[in-house]
PDB file of C-alpha atoms in Angstrom:
ATOM      1  CA  LEU A   1    -154.281 103.745 173.932  1.00  0.00           C
ATOM      2  CA  PRO A   2    -156.272 100.670 174.857  1.00  0.00           C
ATOM      3  CA  ALA A   3    -157.700 100.474 178.355  1.00  0.00           C
ATOM      4  CA  GLY A   4    -156.107  97.883 180.596  1.00  0.00           C
ATOM      5  CA  LEU A   5    -152.707  98.247 178.919  1.00  0.00           C
ATOM      6  CA  SER A   6    -150.898  98.070 182.252  1.00  0.00           C
ATOM      7  CA  GLN A   7    -152.810  94.929 183.222  1.00  0.00           C
ATOM      8  CA  TRP A   8    -151.908  93.164 180.008  1.00  0.00           C
ATOM      9  CA  PHE A   9    -148.257  94.230 179.937  1.00  0.00           C
ATOM     10  CA  PRO A  10    -147.167  95.180 183.477  1.00  0.00           C
ATOM     11  CA  ALA A  11    -143.476  94.706 182.618  1.00  0.00           C
ATOM     12  CA  LEU A  12    -143.552  96.759 179.395  1.00  0.00           C
ATOM     13  CA  GLU A  13    -140.303  98.677 178.876  1.00  0.00           C
ATOM     14  CA  VAL A  14    -140.537  99.930 175.271  1.00  0.00           C
ATOM     15  CA  LEU A  15    -143.703 101.216 173.607  1.00  0.00           C
ATOM     16  CA  ASP A  16    -143.855 102.366 169.982  1.00  0.00           C
ATOM     17  CA  VAL A  17    -147.159 103.897 168.852  1.00  0.00           C
ATOM     18  CA  SER A  18    -145.706 105.949 165.985  1.00  0.00           C
ATOM     19  CA  GLY A  19    -147.828 106.632 162.904  1.00  0.00           C
ATOM     20  CA  THR A  20    -151.063 105.421 164.437  1.00  0.00           C
ATOM     21  CA  GLY A  21    -153.014 108.686 164.212  1.00  0.00           C
ATOM     22  CA  LEU A  22    -153.200 109.167 167.980  1.00  0.00           C
ATOM     23  CA  ALA A  23    -154.496 112.531 169.190  1.00  0.00           C
ATOM     24  CA  GLU A  24    -153.799 111.826 172.863  1.00  0.00           C
ATOM     25  CA  LEU A  25    -151.869 109.497 175.137  1.00  0.00           C
ATOM     26  CA  GLY A  26    -154.225 108.410 177.874  1.00  0.00           C
ATOM     27  CA  GLU A  27    -153.888 107.893 181.598  1.00  0.00           C
ATOM     28  CA  GLU A  28    -153.105 104.210 180.980  1.00  0.00           C
ATOM     29  CA  LEU A  29    -149.467 105.209 180.498  1.00  0.00           C
ATOM     30  CA  LEU A  30    -149.142 106.308 184.110  1.00  0.00           C
ATOM     31  CA  ALA A  31    -149.475 102.736 185.371  1.00  0.00           C
ATOM     32  CA  LEU A  32    -146.465 101.404 183.435  1.00  0.00           C
ATOM     33  CA  PRO A  33    -143.714 101.609 186.088  1.00  0.00           C
ATOM     34  CA  ARG A  34    -140.993  99.989 183.955  1.00  0.00           C
ATOM     35  CA  LEU A  35    -141.519 101.893 180.707  1.00  0.00           C
ATOM     36  CA  HIS A  36    -138.236 103.593 179.754  1.00  0.00           C
ATOM     37  CA  THR A  37    -138.750 104.256 176.017  1.00  0.00           C
ATOM     38  CA  LEU A  38    -141.860 105.839 174.494  1.00  0.00           C
ATOM     39  CA  LEU A  39    -141.992 106.497 170.745  1.00  0.00           C
ATOM     40  CA  ALA A  40    -145.033 108.404 169.491  1.00  0.00           C
ATOM     41  CA  LYS A  41    -143.764 109.954 166.240  1.00  0.00           C
ATOM     42  CA  ASN A  42    -145.907 111.133 163.344  1.00  0.00           C
ATOM     43  CA  ASN A  43    -149.255 111.320 165.078  1.00  0.00           C
ATOM     44  CA  ARG A  44    -151.783 114.091 165.753  1.00  0.00           C
ATOM     45  CA  LEU A  45    -150.639 114.935 169.264  1.00  0.00           C
ATOM     46  CA  GLY A  46    -150.485 118.575 170.294  1.00  0.00           C
ATOM     47  CA  GLY A  47    -153.933 119.661 171.339  1.00  0.00           C
ATOM     48  CA  PRO A  48    -155.231 120.133 174.906  1.00  0.00           C
ATOM     49  CA  GLY A  49    -155.054 116.882 176.827  1.00  0.00           C
ATOM     50  CA  SER A  50    -152.604 115.234 174.447  1.00  0.00           C
ATOM     51  CA  LEU A  51    -150.485 114.099 177.393  1.00  0.00           C
ATOM     52  CA  PRO A  52    -151.562 113.112 180.898  1.00  0.00           C
ATOM     53  CA  LYS A  53    -151.127 116.076 183.258  1.00  0.00           C
ATOM     54  CA  ALA A  54    -149.681 113.837 185.989  1.00  0.00           C
ATOM     55  CA  LEU A  55    -147.007 112.450 183.670  1.00  0.00           C
ATOM     56  CA  GLY A  56    -144.138 113.729 185.796  1.00  0.00           C
ATOM     57  CA  GLN A  57    -145.603 112.632 189.127  1.00  0.00           C
ATOM     58  CA  ALA A  58    -146.463 109.049 188.155  1.00  0.00           C
ATOM     59  CA  PRO A  59    -143.991 106.133 188.357  1.00  0.00           C
ATOM     60  CA  LEU A  60    -143.490 106.728 184.638  1.00  0.00           C
ATOM     61  CA  GLY A  61    -141.984 110.106 185.495  1.00  0.00           C
ATOM     62  CA  ARG A  62    -139.089 108.329 187.183  1.00  0.00           C
ATOM     63  CA  SER A  63    -138.630 105.446 184.750  1.00  0.00           C
ATOM     64  CA  LEU A  64    -138.893 107.152 181.354  1.00  0.00           C
ATOM     65  CA  ARG A  65    -135.513 107.741 179.692  1.00  0.00           C
ATOM     66  CA  VAL A  66    -136.355 108.203 175.979  1.00  0.00           C
ATOM     67  CA  LEU A  67    -139.312 110.160 174.609  1.00  0.00           C
ATOM     68  CA  ASN A  68    -139.850 110.833 170.907  1.00  0.00           C
ATOM     69  CA  LEU A  69    -142.755 113.100 169.937  1.00  0.00           C
ATOM     70  CA  SER A  70    -141.405 114.264 166.583  1.00  0.00           C
ATOM     71  CA  GLY A  71    -143.759 114.857 163.682  1.00  0.00           C
ATOM     72  CA  ASN A  72    -146.733 115.963 165.763  1.00  0.00           C
ATOM     73  CA  ARG A  73    -148.572 119.280 166.270  1.00  0.00           C
ATOM     74  CA  PHE A  74    -147.178 120.740 169.481  1.00  0.00           C
ATOM     75  CA  ALA A  75    -147.041 124.557 169.401  1.00  0.00           C
ATOM     76  CA  GLU A  76    -145.233 124.670 172.743  1.00  0.00           C
ATOM     77  CA  LEU A  77    -143.286 122.294 174.924  1.00  0.00           C
ATOM     78  CA  PRO A  78    -145.912 120.446 176.989  1.00  0.00           C
ATOM     79  CA  PRO A  79    -145.561 121.456 180.671  1.00  0.00           C
ATOM     80  CA  ALA A  80    -146.173 117.835 181.668  1.00  0.00           C
ATOM     81  CA  LEU A  81    -142.777 116.907 180.209  1.00  0.00           C
ATOM     82  CA  LEU A  82    -140.890 119.139 182.619  1.00  0.00           C
ATOM     83  CA  GLY A  83    -141.551 116.689 185.433  1.00  0.00           C
ATOM     84  CA  LEU A  84    -139.663 113.865 183.705  1.00  0.00           C
ATOM     85  CA  ARG A  85    -136.518 114.359 185.752  1.00  0.00           C
ATOM     86  CA  GLY A  86    -134.930 111.089 184.594  1.00  0.00           C
ATOM     87  CA  LEU A  87    -135.401 111.814 180.875  1.00  0.00           C
ATOM     88  CA  GLN A  88    -132.173 111.458 178.884  1.00  0.00           C
ATOM     89  CA  SER A  89    -133.402 111.841 175.307  1.00  0.00           C
ATOM     90  CA  LEU A  90    -136.179 114.167 174.103  1.00  0.00           C
ATOM     91  CA  SER A  91    -137.196 114.587 170.461  1.00  0.00           C
ATOM     92  CA  LEU A  92    -139.755 117.163 169.349  1.00  0.00           C
ATOM     93  CA  GLY A  93    -138.603 117.726 165.796  1.00  0.00           C
ATOM     94  CA  GLY A  94    -141.038 118.613 163.042  1.00  0.00           C
ATOM     95  CA  ASN A  95    -143.647 120.164 165.320  1.00  0.00           C
ATOM     96  CA  ARG A  96    -144.899 123.774 165.518  1.00  0.00           C
ATOM     97  CA  LEU A  97    -142.786 125.060 168.389  1.00  0.00           C
ATOM     98  CA  HIS A  98    -142.097 128.811 168.379  1.00  0.00           C
ATOM     99  CA  GLY A  99    -139.882 128.863 171.455  1.00  0.00           C
ATOM    100  CA  ILE A 100    -138.098 126.920 174.156  1.00  0.00           C
ATOM    101  CA  PRO A 101    -139.317 127.561 177.717  1.00  0.00           C
ATOM    102  CA  PRO A 102    -136.658 128.549 180.278  1.00  0.00           C
ATOM    103  CA  ASP A 103    -138.024 125.771 182.510  1.00  0.00           C
ATOM    104  CA  ILE A 104    -136.386 123.228 180.224  1.00  0.00           C
ATOM    105  CA  GLN A 105    -133.490 123.531 182.671  1.00  0.00           C
ATOM    106  CA  GLU A 106    -135.533 121.288 184.991  1.00  0.00           C
ATOM    107  CA  LEU A 107    -134.661 118.279 182.788  1.00  0.00           C
ATOM    108  CA  ARG A 108    -131.255 117.940 184.422  1.00  0.00           C
ATOM    109  CA  SER A 109    -130.593 114.403 183.139  1.00  0.00           C
ATOM    110  CA  LEU A 110    -131.098 115.325 179.479  1.00  0.00           C
ATOM    111  CA  GLU A 111    -128.272 114.181 177.189  1.00  0.00           C
ATOM    112  CA  PHE A 112    -129.915 114.436 173.749  1.00  0.00           C
ATOM    113  CA  LEU A 113    -132.305 117.199 172.690  1.00  0.00           C
ATOM    114  CA  TYR A 114    -133.766 117.320 169.173  1.00  0.00           C
ATOM    115  CA  LEU A 115    -135.848 120.388 168.286  1.00  0.00           C
ATOM    116  CA  GLY A 116    -135.106 120.634 164.562  1.00  0.00           C
ATOM    117  CA  GLY A 117    -137.739 121.536 161.988  1.00  0.00           C
ATOM    118  CA  ASN A 118    -139.784 123.960 164.096  1.00  0.00           C
ATOM    119  CA  PHE A 119    -140.296 127.751 164.137  1.00  0.00           C
ATOM    120  CA  ILE A 120    -138.012 128.572 167.057  1.00  0.00           C
ATOM    121  CA  THR A 121    -136.597 132.124 166.900  1.00  0.00           C
ATOM    122  CA  SER A 122    -134.448 132.280 170.039  1.00  0.00           C
ATOM    123  CA  ILE A 123    -132.637 130.084 172.548  1.00  0.00           C
ATOM    124  CA  PRO A 124    -133.077 130.728 176.270  1.00  0.00           C
ATOM    125  CA  PRO A 125    -129.820 131.072 178.245  1.00  0.00           C
ATOM    126  CA  GLU A 126    -131.271 128.572 180.739  1.00  0.00           C
ATOM    127  CA  LEU A 127    -130.553 125.829 178.225  1.00  0.00           C
ATOM    128  CA  ALA A 128    -126.952 126.090 179.419  1.00  0.00           C
ATOM    129  CA  ASN A 129    -128.037 124.662 182.795  1.00  0.00           C
ATOM    130  CA  LEU A 130    -128.275 121.121 181.429  1.00  0.00           C
ATOM    131  CA  PRO A 131    -124.985 119.637 182.695  1.00  0.00           C
ATOM    132  CA  SER A 132    -125.206 116.305 180.826  1.00  0.00           C
ATOM    133  CA  LEU A 133    -126.326 117.598 177.420  1.00  0.00           C
ATOM    134  CA  SER A 134    -124.020 116.121 174.763  1.00  0.00           C
ATOM    135  CA  SER A 135    -126.077 116.538 171.577  1.00  0.00           C
ATOM    136  CA  LEU A 136    -128.207 119.573 170.719  1.00  0.00           C
ATOM    137  CA  VAL A 137    -130.092 119.715 167.415  1.00  0.00           C
ATOM    138  CA  LEU A 138    -131.686 123.063 166.527  1.00  0.00           C
ATOM    139  CA  CYS A 139    -131.459 122.904 162.740  1.00  0.00           C
ATOM    140  CA  ASP A 140    -134.169 124.106 160.344  1.00  0.00           C
ATOM    141  CA  ASN A 141    -135.580 126.811 162.602  1.00  0.00           C
ATOM    142  CA  LYS A 142    -135.545 130.625 162.531  1.00  0.00           C
ATOM    143  CA  ILE A 143    -132.856 131.247 165.142  1.00  0.00           C
ATOM    144  CA  GLN A 144    -131.003 134.559 164.703  1.00  0.00           C
ATOM    145  CA  SER A 145    -128.433 134.423 167.513  1.00  0.00           C
ATOM    146  CA  ILE A 146    -126.828 132.052 169.989  1.00  0.00           C
ATOM    147  CA  PRO A 147    -126.632 133.083 173.663  1.00  0.00           C
ATOM    148  CA  PRO A 148    -123.022 133.100 174.881  1.00  0.00           C
ATOM    149  CA  GLN A 149    -124.136 131.092 177.923  1.00  0.00           C
ATOM    150  CA  LEU A 150    -124.196 127.962 175.742  1.00  0.00           C
ATOM    151  CA  ALA A 151    -120.422 127.892 176.198  1.00  0.00           C
ATOM    152  CA  GLN A 152    -121.187 126.502 179.680  1.00  0.00           C
ATOM    153  CA  LEU A 153    -122.370 123.219 178.128  1.00  0.00           C
ATOM    154  CA  HIS A 154    -119.081 121.480 178.842  1.00  0.00           C
ATOM    155  CA  SER A 155    -120.475 118.046 177.947  1.00  0.00           C
ATOM    156  CA  LEU A 156    -121.610 119.148 174.487  1.00  0.00           C
ATOM    157  CA  ARG A 157    -120.149 117.049 171.662  1.00  0.00           C
ATOM    158  CA  SER A 158    -122.508 117.822 168.770  1.00  0.00           C
ATOM    159  CA  LEU A 159    -124.274 121.100 167.913  1.00  0.00           C
ATOM    160  CA  SER A 160    -126.496 121.292 164.817  1.00  0.00           C
ATOM    161  CA  LEU A 161    -127.483 124.811 163.775  1.00  0.00           C
ATOM    162  CA  HIS A 162    -127.795 124.482 160.001  1.00  0.00           C
ATOM    163  CA  ASN A 163    -130.578 126.210 158.072  1.00  0.00           C
ATOM    164  CA  ASN A 164    -131.254 129.027 160.515  1.00  0.00           C
ATOM    165  CA  LEU A 165    -130.842 132.827 160.331  1.00  0.00           C
ATOM    166  CA  LEU A 166    -127.502 133.171 162.130  1.00  0.00           C
ATOM    167  CA  THR A 167    -125.349 136.118 161.102  1.00  0.00           C
ATOM    168  CA  TYR A 168    -122.584 135.457 163.641  1.00  0.00           C
ATOM    169  CA  LEU A 169    -121.586 133.250 166.547  1.00  0.00           C
ATOM    170  CA  PRO A 170    -120.626 134.507 170.011  1.00  0.00           C
ATOM    171  CA  ARG A 171    -116.900 134.330 170.637  1.00  0.00           C
ATOM    172  CA  GLU A 172    -117.582 132.254 173.738  1.00  0.00           C
ATOM    173  CA  ILE A 173    -118.440 129.310 171.465  1.00  0.00           C
ATOM    174  CA  LEU A 174    -114.690 128.647 171.306  1.00  0.00           C
ATOM    175  CA  ASN A 175    -114.878 127.527 174.939  1.00  0.00           C
ATOM    176  CA  LEU A 176    -116.702 124.365 173.838  1.00  0.00           C
ATOM    177  CA  VAL A 177    -113.409 122.521 173.737  1.00  0.00           C
ATOM    178  CA  HIS A 178    -115.035 119.071 173.640  1.00  0.00           C
ATOM    179  CA  LEU A 179    -117.218 119.893 170.639  1.00  0.00           C
ATOM    180  CA  GLU A 180    -116.681 117.356 167.851  1.00  0.00           C
ATOM    181  CA  GLU A 181    -119.438 118.334 165.405  1.00  0.00           C
ATOM    182  CA  LEU A 182    -120.679 121.814 164.503  1.00  0.00           C
ATOM    183  CA  SER A 183    -123.121 122.175 161.609  1.00  0.00           C
ATOM    184  CA  LEU A 184    -123.604 125.732 160.289  1.00  0.00           C
ATOM    185  CA  ARG A 185    -124.525 125.369 156.619  1.00  0.00           C
ATOM    186  CA  GLY A 186    -127.483 127.304 155.296  1.00  0.00           C
ATOM    187  CA  ASN A 187    -127.002 130.362 157.560  1.00  0.00           C
ATOM    188  CA  PRO A 188    -126.424 133.952 156.379  1.00  0.00           C
ATOM    189  CA  LEU A 189    -123.563 134.314 158.909  1.00  0.00           C
ATOM    190  CA  VAL A 190    -121.776 137.366 157.486  1.00  0.00           C
ATOM    191  CA  VAL A 191    -124.339 138.622 155.006  1.00  0.00           C
ATOM    192  CA  ARG A 192    -126.376 140.849 157.317  1.00  0.00           C
ATOM    193  CA  PHE A 193    -124.092 141.516 160.269  1.00  0.00           C
ATOM    194  CA  VAL A 194    -122.906 144.902 158.998  1.00  0.00           C
ATOM    195  CA  ARG A 195    -126.173 146.704 159.650  1.00  0.00           C
ATOM    196  CA  ASP A 196    -125.821 146.039 163.389  1.00  0.00           C
ATOM    197  CA  LEU A 197    -122.251 147.309 163.739  1.00  0.00           C
ATOM    198  CA  THR A 198    -122.889 150.665 165.378  1.00  0.00           C
ATOM    199  CA  TYR A 199    -121.038 152.365 168.197  1.00  0.00           C
ATOM    200  CA  ASN A 200    -122.699 154.358 170.952  1.00  0.00           C
ATOM    201  CA  PRO A 201    -120.390 156.780 172.841  1.00  0.00           C
ATOM    202  CA  PRO A 202    -119.805 155.826 176.478  1.00  0.00           C
ATOM    203  CA  SER A 203    -121.832 157.472 179.230  1.00  0.00           C
ATOM    204  CA  LEU A 204    -120.258 159.675 181.908  1.00  0.00           C
ATOM    205  CA  GLN A 205    -120.490 156.750 184.319  1.00  0.00           C
ATOM    206  CA  GLU A 206    -118.634 154.507 181.897  1.00  0.00           C
ATOM    207  CA  LEU A 207    -115.972 157.149 181.290  1.00  0.00           C
ATOM    208  CA  ALA A 208    -115.454 157.441 185.047  1.00  0.00           C
ATOM    209  CA  GLY A 209    -115.254 153.675 185.400  1.00  0.00           C
ATOM    210  CA  ARG A 210    -112.795 153.347 182.522  1.00  0.00           C
ATOM    211  CA  THR A 211    -110.545 156.018 184.003  1.00  0.00           C
ATOM    212  CA  ILE A 212    -110.469 154.332 187.405  1.00  0.00           C
ATOM    213  CA  LYS A 213    -109.731 150.940 185.890  1.00  0.00           C
ATOM    214  CA  THR A 214    -107.166 151.890 183.258  1.00  0.00           C
ATOM    215  CA  ARG A 215    -105.214 154.222 185.582  1.00  0.00           C
ATOM    216  CA  ASN A 216    -105.484 151.895 188.577  1.00  0.00           C
ATOM    217  CA  VAL A 217    -106.858 154.687 190.741  1.00  0.00           C
ATOM    218  CA  PRO A 218    -106.892 153.421 194.351  1.00  0.00           C
ATOM    219  CA  TYR A 219    -110.212 153.714 196.152  1.00  0.00           C
ATOM    220  CA  ALA A 220    -112.156 152.374 199.083  1.00  0.00           C
ATOM    221  CA  PRO A 221    -115.854 151.504 198.770  1.00  0.00           C
ATOM    222  CA  SER A 222    -116.649 154.522 200.955  1.00  0.00           C
ATOM    223  CA  ASP A 223    -114.906 156.858 198.476  1.00  0.00           C
ATOM    224  CA  LEU A 224    -117.341 156.289 195.612  1.00  0.00           C
ATOM    225  CA  PRO A 225    -121.112 156.124 195.124  1.00  0.00           C
ATOM    226  CA  GLU A 226    -122.423 152.635 195.756  1.00  0.00           C
ATOM    227  CA  ASN A 227    -123.741 152.238 192.203  1.00  0.00           C
ATOM    228  CA  LEU A 228    -120.309 153.120 190.775  1.00  0.00           C
ATOM    229  CA  VAL A 229    -118.607 150.548 193.025  1.00  0.00           C
ATOM    230  CA  ARG A 230    -120.959 147.855 191.693  1.00  0.00           C
ATOM    231  CA  TYR A 231    -120.454 149.109 188.170  1.00  0.00           C
ATOM    232  CA  LEU A 232    -116.677 148.792 188.423  1.00  0.00           C
ATOM    233  CA  SER A 233    -117.000 145.062 189.063  1.00  0.00           C
ATOM    234  CA  LEU A 234    -118.615 144.640 185.631  1.00  0.00           C
ATOM    235  CA  ALA A 235    -115.605 145.827 183.615  1.00  0.00           C
ATOM    236  CA  SER A 236    -114.469 143.705 180.666  1.00  0.00           C
ATOM    237  CA  ASN A 237    -110.916 143.858 179.370  1.00  0.00           C
ATOM    238  CA  CYS A 238    -110.397 144.752 175.732  1.00  0.00           C
ATOM    239  CA  PRO A 239    -109.249 141.586 173.891  1.00  0.00           C
ATOM    240  CA  ASN A 240    -106.738 143.572 171.822  1.00  0.00           C
ATOM    241  CA  PRO A 241    -103.357 142.559 173.336  1.00  0.00           C
ATOM    242  CA  LYS A 242    -101.946 145.981 172.408  1.00  0.00           C
ATOM    243  CA  CYS A 243    -104.648 147.816 174.359  1.00  0.00           C
ATOM    244  CA  GLY A 244    -105.016 148.015 178.117  1.00  0.00           C
ATOM    245  CA  GLY A 245    -108.522 149.455 177.940  1.00  0.00           C
ATOM    246  CA  VAL A 246    -111.751 148.257 179.468  1.00  0.00           C
ATOM    247  CA  TYR A 247    -115.417 148.640 178.595  1.00  0.00           C
ATOM    248  CA  PHE A 248    -118.745 148.252 180.384  1.00  0.00           C
ATOM    249  CA  ASP A 249    -121.872 148.871 178.296  1.00  0.00           C
ATOM    250  CA  SER A 250    -120.390 150.760 175.368  1.00  0.00           C
ATOM    251  CA  CYS A 251    -118.143 148.802 173.013  1.00  0.00           C
ATOM    252  CA  VAL A 252    -117.379 148.278 169.359  1.00  0.00           C
ATOM    253  CA  ARG A 253    -118.851 145.098 167.941  1.00  0.00           C
ATOM    254  CA  GLN A 254    -116.763 143.535 165.224  1.00  0.00           C
ATOM    255  CA  ILE A 255    -116.810 140.283 163.324  1.00  0.00           C
ATOM    256  CA  LYS A 256    -113.664 138.225 163.848  1.00  0.00           C
ATOM    257  CA  PHE A 257    -112.920 135.444 161.353  1.00  0.00           C
ATOM    258  CA  VAL A 258    -111.491 132.399 163.102  1.00  0.00           C
ATOM    259  CA  ASP A 259    -110.320 129.034 161.813  1.00  0.00           C
ATOM    260  CA  PHE A 260    -112.454 126.106 162.937  1.00  0.00           C
ATOM    261  CA  CYS A 261    -111.056 122.566 162.768  1.00  0.00           C
ATOM    262  CA  GLY A 262    -108.491 123.739 160.234  1.00  0.00           C
ATOM    263  CA  LYS A 263    -111.114 123.684 157.472  1.00  0.00           C
ATOM    264  CA  TYR A 264    -113.574 126.522 157.903  1.00  0.00           C
ATOM    265  CA  ARG A 265    -113.422 130.201 158.706  1.00  0.00           C
ATOM    266  CA  ILE A 266    -116.348 131.230 160.859  1.00  0.00           C
ATOM    267  CA  PRO A 267    -117.356 134.737 161.990  1.00  0.00           C
ATOM    268  CA  LEU A 268    -117.379 135.291 165.743  1.00  0.00           C
ATOM    269  CA  MET A 269    -118.620 138.412 167.477  1.00  0.00           C
ATOM    270  CA  HIS A 270    -115.660 140.378 168.867  1.00  0.00           C
ATOM    271  CA  TYR A 271    -116.042 143.192 171.430  1.00  0.00           C
ATOM    272  CA  LEU A 272    -113.511 146.042 171.495  1.00  0.00           C
ATOM    273  CA  CYS A 273    -113.332 148.990 173.863  1.00  0.00           C
ATOM    274  CA  SER A 274    -113.181 151.759 171.214  1.00  0.00           C
ATOM    275  CA  PRO A 275    -113.041 152.388 167.461  1.00  0.00           C
ATOM    276  CA  GLU A 276    -109.259 152.865 167.802  1.00  0.00           C
ATOM    277  CA  CYS A 277    -109.012 149.130 168.513  1.00  0.00           C
ATOM    278  CA  SER A 278    -110.834 148.119 165.349  1.00  0.00           C
ATOM    279  CA  SER A 279    -107.641 147.166 163.518  1.00  0.00           C
ATOM    280  CA  PRO A 280    -107.177 143.403 163.176  1.00  0.00           C
ATOM    281  CA  CYS A 281    -106.017 141.883 166.427  1.00  0.00           C
ATOM    282  CA  SER A 282    -105.528 138.361 167.665  1.00  0.00           C
ATOM    283  CA  SER A 283    -106.215 136.703 170.973  1.00  0.00           C
ATOM    284  CA  ALA A 284    -103.794 134.512 172.901  1.00  0.00           C
ATOM    285  CA  SER A 285    -105.617 131.414 171.712  1.00  0.00           C
ATOM    286  CA  GLN A 286    -104.734 132.275 168.105  1.00  0.00           C
ATOM    287  CA  SER A 287    -101.157 133.447 168.602  1.00  0.00           C
ATOM    288  CA  SER A 288     -99.787 130.169 167.289  1.00  0.00           C
ATOM    289  CA  THR A 289    -101.317 130.505 163.807  1.00  0.00           C
ATOM    290  CA  SER A 290     -98.982 130.619 160.852  1.00  0.00           C
ATOM    291  CA  GLN A 291     -98.099 133.844 159.055  1.00  0.00           C
ATOM    292  CA  SER A 292    -100.189 132.897 156.030  1.00  0.00           C
ATOM    293  CA  GLU A 293    -103.210 132.228 158.249  1.00  0.00           C
ATOM    294  CA  SER A 294    -102.736 135.577 160.004  1.00  0.00           C
ATOM    295  CA  ASP A 295    -102.430 137.371 156.659  1.00  0.00           C
ATOM    296  CA  SER A 296    -105.624 135.784 155.349  1.00  0.00           C
ATOM    297  CA  GLU A 297    -107.387 136.612 158.615  1.00  0.00           C
ATOM    298  CA  ASP A 298    -106.286 140.239 158.316  1.00  0.00           C
ATOM    299  CA  GLU A 299    -107.500 140.346 154.734  1.00  0.00           C
ATOM    300  CA  ALA A 300    -110.880 138.961 155.763  1.00  0.00           C
ATOM    301  CA  SER A 301    -111.172 141.522 158.557  1.00  0.00           C
ATOM    302  CA  VAL A 302    -110.170 144.367 156.237  1.00  0.00           C
ATOM    303  CA  ALA A 303    -112.715 143.193 153.669  1.00  0.00           C
ATOM    304  CA  ALA A 304    -115.396 143.075 156.350  1.00  0.00           C
ATOM    305  CA  ARG A 305    -114.618 146.642 157.457  1.00  0.00           C
ATOM    306  CA  ARG A 306    -114.671 147.847 153.866  1.00  0.00           C
ATOM    307  CA  MET A 307    -118.060 146.214 153.419  1.00  0.00           C
ATOM    308  CA  GLN A 308    -119.233 147.903 156.607  1.00  0.00           C
ATOM    309  CA  LYS A 309    -118.039 151.314 155.359  1.00  0.00           C
ATOM    310  CA  VAL A 310    -119.766 150.887 152.003  1.00  0.00           C
ATOM    311  CA  LEU A 311    -123.093 149.686 153.417  1.00  0.00           C
ATOM    312  CA  LEU A 312    -123.192 152.020 156.401  1.00  0.00           C
ATOM    313  CA  GLY A 313    -121.885 155.078 154.577  1.00  0.00           C
TER     314      GLY A 313
END
């Protein structure tokens, strides 16, 4: 960037330096107190010193609302960006990112996050700590699973996950009641899930915990070992309405096919307390489905179990 930029344009609010071959954005940026939109797409940014280290501490750190660094060479999210506490829109698509740092939760004002077209393999649960996030684009990556914590993104309206390596979605995704757009095309979804459907017998501690919970055995904290008392608070109820069981660490993982928007059937991970509960079952949220929908859901579940039996022997 040219020296003296802030002297020439002290009231500059929007700066577009896209496609100019820039390899770094200099310190001149830090003296632009009114700049709220910075577009630097399709450059050569990404090496050491590409961004000013004091980016988050300068006046710019408070004024900047939109930052687009797509089409550059960043292999990781620049730490300097994490100080932009007022940032509402961040685009880093088409870079070389292999991950998302947990510290991204520091960008509490973020509403739009575009990370498509990278090499990201996993999503940190801390991403769920962005209370204003309404649009999340993670398409064209190598993501294999979605953390259930993303269901805490109550402001989320659009979620783009197409062209990844997803074999299932966590059941908690149904809690995103305000979601208007969900893009899943180009994912394996059900193709490879069967190889992970194994069941490990419960430990003695889990058996003890299950017995106490299912039989409502009365106890005082002084009656049991301290670790068992803590363990009992971690019990999860079996979602099968015909089963009163609980589970802790050991459970049966099953794919549950659920209607989405009345058009698509998507596989959600379903946790059951034992193999005896592996027959098709419905949750309260699906009890209003028609008989034909229930029959087709049962058929899909039966087909999935048959596939599991064939491939797992």
